[in-house]
PDB file of N, CA, C and O in Angstrom:
ATOM      1  N   UNK B 291      42.281   8.848   1.102  1.00 64.00           N
ATOM      2  CA  UNK B 291      43.157   8.582   2.094  1.00 64.00           C
ATOM      3  C   UNK B 291      42.860   9.545   3.548  1.00 64.00           C
ATOM      4  O   UNK B 291      41.975  10.050   3.524  1.00 64.00           O
ATOM      5  N   UNK B 292      43.697   9.168   4.590  1.00 69.00           N
ATOM      6  CA  UNK B 292      43.807   9.842   5.799  1.00 69.00           C
ATOM      7  C   UNK B 292      44.482  11.213   5.584  1.00 69.00           C
ATOM      8  O   UNK B 292      44.442  12.188   6.679  1.00 69.00           O
ATOM      9  N   UNK B 293      45.336  11.658   4.511  1.00 70.00           N
ATOM     10  CA  UNK B 293      45.822  12.743   4.412  1.00 70.00           C
ATOM     11  C   UNK B 293      47.178  12.703   4.794  1.00 70.00           C
ATOM     12  O   UNK B 293      47.665  11.697   4.991  1.00 70.00           O
ATOM     13  N   UNK B 294      48.190  13.818   4.965  1.00 71.00           N
ATOM     14  CA  UNK B 294      49.447  13.888   5.276  1.00 71.00           C
ATOM     15  C   UNK B 294      49.629  13.497   6.775  1.00 71.00           C
ATOM     16  O   UNK B 294      48.938  13.931   7.531  1.00 71.00           O
ATOM     17  N   UNK B 295      50.650  12.842   7.047  1.00 71.00           N
ATOM     18  CA  UNK B 295      51.207  12.533   8.334  1.00 71.00           C
ATOM     19  C   UNK B 295      52.245  13.564   8.806  1.00 71.00           C
ATOM     20  O   UNK B 295      52.837  14.050   8.029  1.00 71.00           O
ATOM     21  N   UNK B 296      52.328  13.670  10.097  1.00 67.00           N
ATOM     22  CA  UNK B 296      53.443  14.739  10.724  1.00 67.00           C
ATOM     23  C   UNK B 296      54.687  13.957  10.665  1.00 67.00           C
ATOM     24  O   UNK B 296      55.549  14.805  10.473  1.00 67.00           O
ATOM     25  N   UNK B 297      54.880  12.840  10.370  1.00 68.00           N
ATOM     26  CA  UNK B 297      56.124  12.071  10.231  1.00 68.00           C
ATOM     27  C   UNK B 297      55.884  10.864   9.586  1.00 68.00           C
ATOM     28  O   UNK B 297      55.014  10.253   9.563  1.00 68.00           O
ATOM     29  N   UNK B 298      57.108  10.425   9.041  1.00 82.00           N
ATOM     30  CA  UNK B 298      57.246   9.084   8.496  1.00 82.00           C
ATOM     31  C   UNK B 298      58.402   8.668   8.669  1.00 82.00           C
ATOM     32  O   UNK B 298      59.580   8.661   8.431  1.00 82.00           O
ATOM     33  N   UNK B 299      58.335   7.514   9.805  1.00 87.00           N
ATOM     34  CA  UNK B 299      59.734   6.897  10.230  1.00 87.00           C
ATOM     35  C   UNK B 299      60.353   6.141   9.122  1.00 87.00           C
ATOM     36  O   UNK B 299      61.524   6.189   9.022  1.00 87.00           O
ATOM     37  N   UNK B 300      59.713   5.286   8.230  1.00 89.00           N
ATOM     38  CA  UNK B 300      60.156   4.451   7.308  1.00 89.00           C
ATOM     39  C   UNK B 300      60.799   5.379   6.169  1.00 89.00           C
ATOM     40  O   UNK B 300      61.795   5.053   5.703  1.00 89.00           O
ATOM     41  N   UNK B 301      60.153   6.523   5.863  1.00 90.00           N
ATOM     42  CA  UNK B 301      60.759   7.611   5.028  1.00 90.00           C
ATOM     43  C   UNK B 301      62.133   8.003   5.563  1.00 90.00           C
ATOM     44  O   UNK B 301      63.015   8.319   4.712  1.00 90.00           O
ATOM     45  N   UNK B 302      62.123   8.411   6.939  1.00 92.00           N
ATOM     46  CA  UNK B 302      63.246   8.911   7.558  1.00 92.00           C
ATOM     47  C   UNK B 302      64.418   7.991   7.517  1.00 92.00           C
ATOM     48  O   UNK B 302      65.801   8.367   7.246  1.00 92.00           O
ATOM     49  N   UNK B 303      64.321   6.648   7.742  1.00 94.00           N
ATOM     50  CA  UNK B 303      65.269   5.916   7.652  1.00 94.00           C
ATOM     51  C   UNK B 303      65.766   5.333   6.204  1.00 94.00           C
ATOM     52  O   UNK B 303      66.989   5.403   6.027  1.00 94.00           O
ATOM     53  N   UNK B 304      64.699   5.429   5.362  1.00 94.00           N
ATOM     54  CA  UNK B 304      65.264   5.465   3.906  1.00 94.00           C
ATOM     55  C   UNK B 304      66.340   6.650   3.311  1.00 94.00           C
ATOM     56  O   UNK B 304      67.251   6.245   2.698  1.00 94.00           O
ATOM     57  N   UNK B 305      65.807   8.012   3.920  1.00 93.00           N
ATOM     58  CA  UNK B 305      66.564   8.963   3.286  1.00 93.00           C
ATOM     59  C   UNK B 305      68.076   8.651   4.116  1.00 93.00           C
ATOM     60  O   UNK B 305      69.255   8.862   3.494  1.00 93.00           O
ATOM     61  N   UNK B 306      68.248   8.277   5.533  1.00 93.00           N
ATOM     62  CA  UNK B 306      69.269   8.201   6.004  1.00 93.00           C
ATOM     63  C   UNK B 306      70.075   7.046   5.411  1.00 93.00           C
ATOM     64  O   UNK B 306      71.277   7.153   5.191  1.00 93.00           O
ATOM     65  N   UNK B 307      69.539   5.862   5.157  1.00 93.00           N
ATOM     66  CA  UNK B 307      70.339   4.748   4.255  1.00 93.00           C
ATOM     67  C   UNK B 307      70.741   5.315   3.060  1.00 93.00           C
ATOM     68  O   UNK B 307      71.935   5.072   2.584  1.00 93.00           O
ATOM     69  N   UNK B 308      70.128   6.200   2.330  1.00 94.00           N
ATOM     70  CA  UNK B 308      70.673   6.572   0.962  1.00 94.00           C
ATOM     71  C   UNK B 308      71.928   7.544   1.041  1.00 94.00           C
ATOM     72  O   UNK B 308      72.678   7.490   0.438  1.00 94.00           O
ATOM     73  N   UNK B 309      71.732   8.345   2.145  1.00 92.00           N
ATOM     74  CA  UNK B 309      72.947   9.350   2.630  1.00 92.00           C
ATOM     75  C   UNK B 309      73.994   8.541   2.699  1.00 92.00           C
ATOM     76  O   UNK B 309      75.217   8.671   2.297  1.00 92.00           O
ATOM     77  N   UNK B 310      73.865   7.434   3.578  1.00 89.00           N
ATOM     78  CA  UNK B 310      75.035   6.495   3.765  1.00 89.00           C
ATOM     79  C   UNK B 310      75.687   5.900   2.625  1.00 89.00           C
ATOM     80  O   UNK B 310      76.791   5.567   2.457  1.00 89.00           O
ATOM     81  N   UNK B 311      74.742   5.678   1.511  1.00 90.00           N
ATOM     82  CA  UNK B 311      75.251   4.972   0.560  1.00 90.00           C
ATOM     83  C   UNK B 311      75.858   6.011  -0.473  1.00 90.00           C
ATOM     84  O   UNK B 311      76.851   5.580  -1.200  1.00 90.00           O
ATOM     85  N   UNK B 312      75.368   7.145  -0.523  1.00 92.00           N
ATOM     86  CA  UNK B 312      75.870   8.300  -1.750  1.00 92.00           C
ATOM     87  C   UNK B 312      77.116   8.654  -1.031  1.00 92.00           C
ATOM     88  O   UNK B 312      78.130   9.019  -1.631  1.00 92.00           O
ATOM     89  N   UNK B 313      77.350   9.010   0.175  1.00 87.00           N
ATOM     90  CA  UNK B 313      78.556   9.636   0.820  1.00 87.00           C
ATOM     91  C   UNK B 313      79.417   8.364   1.488  1.00 87.00           C
ATOM     92  O   UNK B 313      78.992   7.565   2.201  1.00 87.00           O
ATOM     93  N   UNK B 314      80.744   8.362   1.097  1.00 70.00           N
ATOM     94  CA  UNK B 314      81.535   7.340   1.442  1.00 70.00           C
ATOM     95  C   UNK B 314      81.926   7.040   2.779  1.00 70.00           C
ATOM     96  O   UNK B 314      82.546   6.114   3.303  1.00 70.00           O
ATOM     97  N   UNK B 315      81.747   8.177   3.505  1.00 77.00           N
ATOM     98  CA  UNK B 315      82.309   8.249   4.831  1.00 77.00           C
ATOM     99  C   UNK B 315      81.466   7.346   5.858  1.00 77.00           C
ATOM    100  O   UNK B 315      80.347   6.912   5.521  1.00 77.00           O
ATOM    101  N   UNK B 316      82.004   6.752   6.844  1.00 86.00           N
ATOM    102  CA  UNK B 316      81.574   5.734   7.744  1.00 86.00           C
ATOM    103  C   UNK B 316      80.372   6.466   8.785  1.00 86.00           C
ATOM    104  O   UNK B 316      80.791   6.893   9.761  1.00 86.00           O
ATOM    105  N   UNK B 317      79.058   6.866   8.237  1.00 89.00           N
ATOM    106  CA  UNK B 317      78.251   7.656   8.921  1.00 89.00           C
ATOM    107  C   UNK B 317      77.533   6.643   9.926  1.00 89.00           C
ATOM    108  O   UNK B 317      77.003   5.759   9.563  1.00 89.00           O
ATOM    109  N   UNK B 318      77.383   7.162  11.199  1.00 92.00           N
ATOM    110  CA  UNK B 318      76.759   6.419  12.251  1.00 92.00           C
ATOM    111  C   UNK B 318      75.603   6.820  12.518  1.00 92.00           C
ATOM    112  O   UNK B 318      74.566   6.150  13.270  1.00 92.00           O
ATOM    113  N   UNK B 319      75.266   8.244  12.507  1.00 94.00           N
ATOM    114  CA  UNK B 319      74.034   8.800  12.821  1.00 94.00           C
ATOM    115  C   UNK B 319      73.559   9.985  11.877  1.00 94.00           C
ATOM    116  O   UNK B 319      74.289  10.656  11.315  1.00 94.00           O
ATOM    117  N   UNK B 320      72.210   9.953  11.534  1.00 94.00           N
ATOM    118  CA  UNK B 320      71.757  11.074  10.508  1.00 94.00           C
ATOM    119  C   UNK B 320      70.495  11.793  11.374  1.00 94.00           C
ATOM    120  O   UNK B 320      69.567  11.094  11.864  1.00 94.00           O
ATOM    121  N   UNK B 321      70.653  12.932  11.573  1.00 94.00           N
ATOM    122  CA  UNK B 321      69.606  13.788  11.790  1.00 94.00           C
ATOM    123  C   UNK B 321      68.604  14.278  10.712  1.00 94.00           C
ATOM    124  O   UNK B 321      69.039  14.773   9.608  1.00 94.00           O
ATOM    125  N   UNK B 322      67.233  13.800  10.630  1.00 93.00           N
ATOM    126  CA  UNK B 322      66.417  14.055   9.702  1.00 93.00           C
ATOM    127  C   UNK B 322      65.252  14.957  10.015  1.00 93.00           C
ATOM    128  O   UNK B 322      64.525  14.885  11.019  1.00 93.00           O
ATOM    129  N   UNK B 323      65.148  16.340   9.438  1.00 91.00           N
ATOM    130  CA  UNK B 323      64.262  17.333   9.969  1.00 91.00           C
ATOM    131  C   UNK B 323      62.839  16.945   9.254  1.00 91.00           C
ATOM    132  O   UNK B 323      62.830  16.921   7.919  1.00 91.00           O
ATOM    133  N   UNK B 324      61.872  16.796  10.027  1.00 86.00           N
ATOM    134  CA  UNK B 324      60.463  16.764   9.532  1.00 86.00           C
ATOM    135  C   UNK B 324      59.853  18.021   9.529  1.00 86.00           C
ATOM    136  O   UNK B 324      60.492  18.813  10.080  1.00 86.00           O
ATOM    137  N   UNK B 325      58.549  17.986   9.176  1.00 83.00           N
ATOM    138  CA  UNK B 325      57.626  19.231   9.232  1.00 83.00           C
ATOM    139  C   UNK B 325      57.815  19.878  10.748  1.00 83.00           C
ATOM    140  O   UNK B 325      58.163  21.133  10.612  1.00 83.00           O
ATOM    141  N   UNK B 326      57.683  19.103  11.749  1.00 82.00           N
ATOM    142  CA  UNK B 326      57.631  19.884  13.066  1.00 82.00           C
ATOM    143  C   UNK B 326      58.684  19.558  13.927  1.00 82.00           C
ATOM    144  O   UNK B 326      58.762  19.945  15.120  1.00 82.00           O
ATOM    145  N   UNK B 327      59.469  18.596  13.546  1.00 86.00           N
ATOM    146  CA  UNK B 327      60.433  18.025  14.556  1.00 86.00           C
ATOM    147  C   UNK B 327      61.508  17.297  14.118  1.00 86.00           C
ATOM    148  O   UNK B 327      61.399  17.152  12.596  1.00 86.00           O
ATOM    149  N   UNK B 328      62.602  16.854  14.716  1.00 92.00           N
ATOM    150  CA  UNK B 328      63.602  16.165  14.044  1.00 92.00           C
ATOM    151  C   UNK B 328      63.699  14.836  14.374  1.00 92.00           C
ATOM    152  O   UNK B 328      63.628  14.306  15.610  1.00 92.00           O
ATOM    153  N   UNK B 329      63.990  13.670  13.560  1.00 93.00           N
ATOM    154  CA  UNK B 329      64.203  12.310  14.012  1.00 93.00           C
ATOM    155  C   UNK B 329      65.661  11.937  13.838  1.00 93.00           C
ATOM    156  O   UNK B 329      66.374  12.593  12.955  1.00 93.00           O
ATOM    157  N   UNK B 330      66.228  11.103  14.616  1.00 96.00           N
ATOM    158  CA  UNK B 330      67.612  10.604  14.696  1.00 96.00           C
ATOM    159  C   UNK B 330      67.502   9.210  14.152  1.00 96.00           C
ATOM    160  O   UNK B 330      66.633   8.315  14.706  1.00 96.00           O
ATOM    161  N   UNK B 331      68.271   8.675  13.204  1.00 96.00           N
ATOM    162  CA  UNK B 331      68.480   7.432  12.672  1.00 96.00           C
ATOM    163  C   UNK B 331      69.747   7.007  12.979  1.00 96.00           C
ATOM    164  O   UNK B 331      70.885   7.617  12.682  1.00 96.00           O
ATOM    165  N   UNK B 332      69.920   6.074  13.755  1.00 96.00           N
ATOM    166  CA  UNK B 332      71.504   5.554  14.124  1.00 96.00           C
ATOM    167  C   UNK B 332      71.827   4.137  13.741  1.00 96.00           C
ATOM    168  O   UNK B 332      70.777   3.214  13.620  1.00 96.00           O
ATOM    169  N   UNK B 333      72.910   4.071  13.099  1.00 94.00           N
ATOM    170  CA  UNK B 333      73.354   2.735  12.662  1.00 94.00           C
ATOM    171  C   UNK B 333      74.372   2.110  13.441  1.00 94.00           C
ATOM    172  O   UNK B 333      75.270   2.747  13.790  1.00 94.00           O
ATOM    173  N   UNK B 334      74.014   0.907  13.813  1.00 93.00           N
ATOM    174  CA  UNK B 334      74.911  -0.008  14.598  1.00 93.00           C
ATOM    175  C   UNK B 334      74.938  -1.455  14.026  1.00 93.00           C
ATOM    176  O   UNK B 334      73.940  -1.944  14.121  1.00 93.00           O
ATOM    177  N   UNK B 335      76.062  -1.722  13.613  1.00 88.00           N
ATOM    178  CA  UNK B 335      76.305  -3.042  12.963  1.00 88.00           C
ATOM    179  C   UNK B 335      75.258  -3.008  11.708  1.00 88.00           C
ATOM    180  O   UNK B 335      75.328  -2.353  10.892  1.00 88.00           O
ATOM    181  N   UNK B 336      74.379  -4.073  11.791  1.00 88.00           N
ATOM    182  CA  UNK B 336      73.453  -4.507  10.796  1.00 88.00           C
ATOM    183  C   UNK B 336      72.217  -4.128  11.251  1.00 88.00           C
ATOM    184  O   UNK B 336      71.177  -4.236  10.637  1.00 88.00           O
ATOM    185  N   UNK B 337      72.085  -3.090  12.303  1.00 94.00           N
ATOM    186  CA  UNK B 337      70.809  -2.698  12.916  1.00 94.00           C
ATOM    187  C   UNK B 337      70.426  -1.101  12.591  1.00 94.00           C
ATOM    188  O   UNK B 337      71.469  -0.412  12.555  1.00 94.00           O
ATOM    189  N   UNK B 338      69.311  -0.790  12.648  1.00 95.00           N
ATOM    190  CA  UNK B 338      69.121   0.784  12.453  1.00 95.00           C
ATOM    191  C   UNK B 338      68.139   1.014  13.424  1.00 95.00           C
ATOM    192  O   UNK B 338      67.164   0.450  13.709  1.00 95.00           O
ATOM    193  N   UNK B 339      68.368   2.138  14.287  1.00 97.00           N
ATOM    194  CA  UNK B 339      67.488   2.668  15.512  1.00 97.00           C
ATOM    195  C   UNK B 339      66.995   3.884  14.870  1.00 97.00           C
ATOM    196  O   UNK B 339      67.646   4.919  14.529  1.00 97.00           O
ATOM    197  N   UNK B 340      65.625   4.050  15.147  1.00 96.00           N
ATOM    198  CA  UNK B 340      64.829   5.454  14.985  1.00 96.00           C
ATOM    199  C   UNK B 340      64.527   5.994  16.210  1.00 96.00           C
ATOM    200  O   UNK B 340      63.644   5.421  16.988  1.00 96.00           O
ATOM    201  N   UNK B 341      64.637   7.426  16.465  1.00 95.00           N
ATOM    202  CA  UNK B 341      64.193   7.704  17.725  1.00 95.00           C
ATOM    203  C   UNK B 341      63.702   9.307  17.451  1.00 95.00           C
ATOM    204  O   UNK B 341      64.187   9.836  16.371  1.00 95.00           O
ATOM    205  N   UNK B 342      63.036   9.857  18.305  1.00 93.00           N
ATOM    206  CA  UNK B 342      62.259  11.164  18.111  1.00 93.00           C
ATOM    207  C   UNK B 342      61.172  11.152  19.223  1.00 93.00           C
ATOM    208  O   UNK B 342      60.858  10.287  19.804  1.00 93.00           O
ATOM    209  N   UNK B 343      60.477  12.483  19.063  1.00 90.00           N
ATOM    210  CA  UNK B 343      59.333  12.553  19.945  1.00 90.00           C
ATOM    211  C   UNK B 343      58.113  11.839  19.551  1.00 90.00           C
ATOM    212  O   UNK B 343      57.909  11.324  18.565  1.00 90.00           O
ATOM    213  N   UNK B 344      57.354  11.387  20.670  1.00 86.00           N
ATOM    214  CA  UNK B 344      56.127  10.723  20.498  1.00 86.00           C
ATOM    215  C   UNK B 344      54.880  11.357  20.870  1.00 86.00           C
ATOM    216  O   UNK B 344      55.027  12.262  21.811  1.00 86.00           O
ATOM    217  N   UNK B 345      53.955  11.168  20.481  1.00 83.00           N
ATOM    218  CA  UNK B 345      52.497  11.449  20.983  1.00 83.00           C
ATOM    219  C   UNK B 345      51.314  10.731  20.575  1.00 83.00           C
ATOM    220  O   UNK B 345      51.326   9.949  19.523  1.00 83.00           O
ATOM    221  N   UNK B 346      50.579  10.499  21.431  1.00 86.00           N
ATOM    222  CA  UNK B 346      49.348   9.624  21.404  1.00 86.00           C
ATOM    223  C   UNK B 346      48.572  10.533  20.258  1.00 86.00           C
ATOM    224  O   UNK B 346      47.897  11.623  20.758  1.00 86.00           O
ATOM    225  N   UNK B 347      48.025   9.841  19.170  1.00 80.00           N
ATOM    226  CA  UNK B 347      47.040  10.599  18.411  1.00 80.00           C
ATOM    227  C   UNK B 347      45.746   9.665  18.461  1.00 80.00           C
ATOM    228  O   UNK B 347      44.861  10.288  17.595  1.00 80.00           O
ATOM    229  N   UNK B 348      45.586   8.637  18.923  1.00 85.00           N
ATOM    230  CA  UNK B 348      44.385   7.874  18.922  1.00 85.00           C
ATOM    231  C   UNK B 348      44.299   6.882  20.353  1.00 85.00           C
ATOM    232  O   UNK B 348      45.142   6.513  20.658  1.00 85.00           O
ATOM    233  N   UNK B 349      42.966   6.721  20.481  1.00 93.00           N
ATOM    234  CA  UNK B 349      42.803   5.904  21.646  1.00 93.00           C
ATOM    235  C   UNK B 349      41.600   5.096  21.421  1.00 93.00           C
ATOM    236  O   UNK B 349      40.631   5.571  20.757  1.00 93.00           O
ATOM    237  N   UNK B 350      41.712   3.681  21.446  1.00 94.00           N
ATOM    238  CA  UNK B 350      40.576   2.930  21.131  1.00 94.00           C
ATOM    239  C   UNK B 350      40.647   1.445  21.741  1.00 94.00           C
ATOM    240  O   UNK B 350      41.595   1.131  22.609  1.00 94.00           O
ATOM    241  N   UNK B 351      39.801   0.698  21.578  1.00 95.00           N
ATOM    242  CA  UNK B 351      39.897  -0.909  22.003  1.00 95.00           C
ATOM    243  C   UNK B 351      39.759  -1.726  20.857  1.00 95.00           C
ATOM    244  O   UNK B 351      39.030  -1.573  19.982  1.00 95.00           O
ATOM    245  N   UNK B 352      40.694  -2.739  21.012  1.00 92.00           N
ATOM    246  CA  UNK B 352      40.813  -3.573  19.935  1.00 92.00           C
ATOM    247  C   UNK B 352      40.199  -4.959  20.573  1.00 92.00           C
ATOM    248  O   UNK B 352      40.744  -5.622  21.529  1.00 92.00           O
ATOM    249  N   UNK B 353      39.232  -5.407  19.463  1.00 95.00           N
ATOM    250  CA  UNK B 353      38.654  -6.816  19.837  1.00 95.00           C
ATOM    251  C   UNK B 353      39.349  -7.782  18.837  1.00 95.00           C
ATOM    252  O   UNK B 353      39.176  -7.476  17.496  1.00 95.00           O
ATOM    253  N   UNK B 354      39.797  -8.958  19.399  1.00 94.00           N
ATOM    254  CA  UNK B 354      40.272  -9.968  18.504  1.00 94.00           C
ATOM    255  C   UNK B 354      39.570 -11.395  18.855  1.00 94.00           C
ATOM    256  O   UNK B 354      39.466 -11.716  20.135  1.00 94.00           O
ATOM    257  N   UNK B 355      38.996 -12.077  17.879  1.00 94.00           N
ATOM    258  CA  UNK B 355      38.415 -13.448  18.191  1.00 94.00           C
ATOM    259  C   UNK B 355      38.990 -14.255  17.049  1.00 94.00           C
ATOM    260  O   UNK B 355      38.601 -14.279  15.929  1.00 94.00           O
ATOM    261  N   UNK B 356      39.841 -15.309  17.509  1.00 89.00           N
ATOM    262  CA  UNK B 356      40.360 -15.999  16.577  1.00 89.00           C
ATOM    263  C   UNK B 356      39.462 -17.207  15.971  1.00 89.00           C
ATOM    264  O   UNK B 356      38.371 -17.331  16.545  1.00 89.00           O
TER     265      UNK B 356
END
């Protein structure tokens, strides 16, 4: 494989969703500490929003021919 990633957004959202299920309070936002930074998972109605720092890790050209 490619090795470990610096962050896993889907994992952060899964952890936040588990916290909401385990704890009965109406939690609207969860801060998830990753290796190098923190991600914020916010719940609004039936939607989930993930935010945190971004960085370009690759650059390339994508060719598509249908």
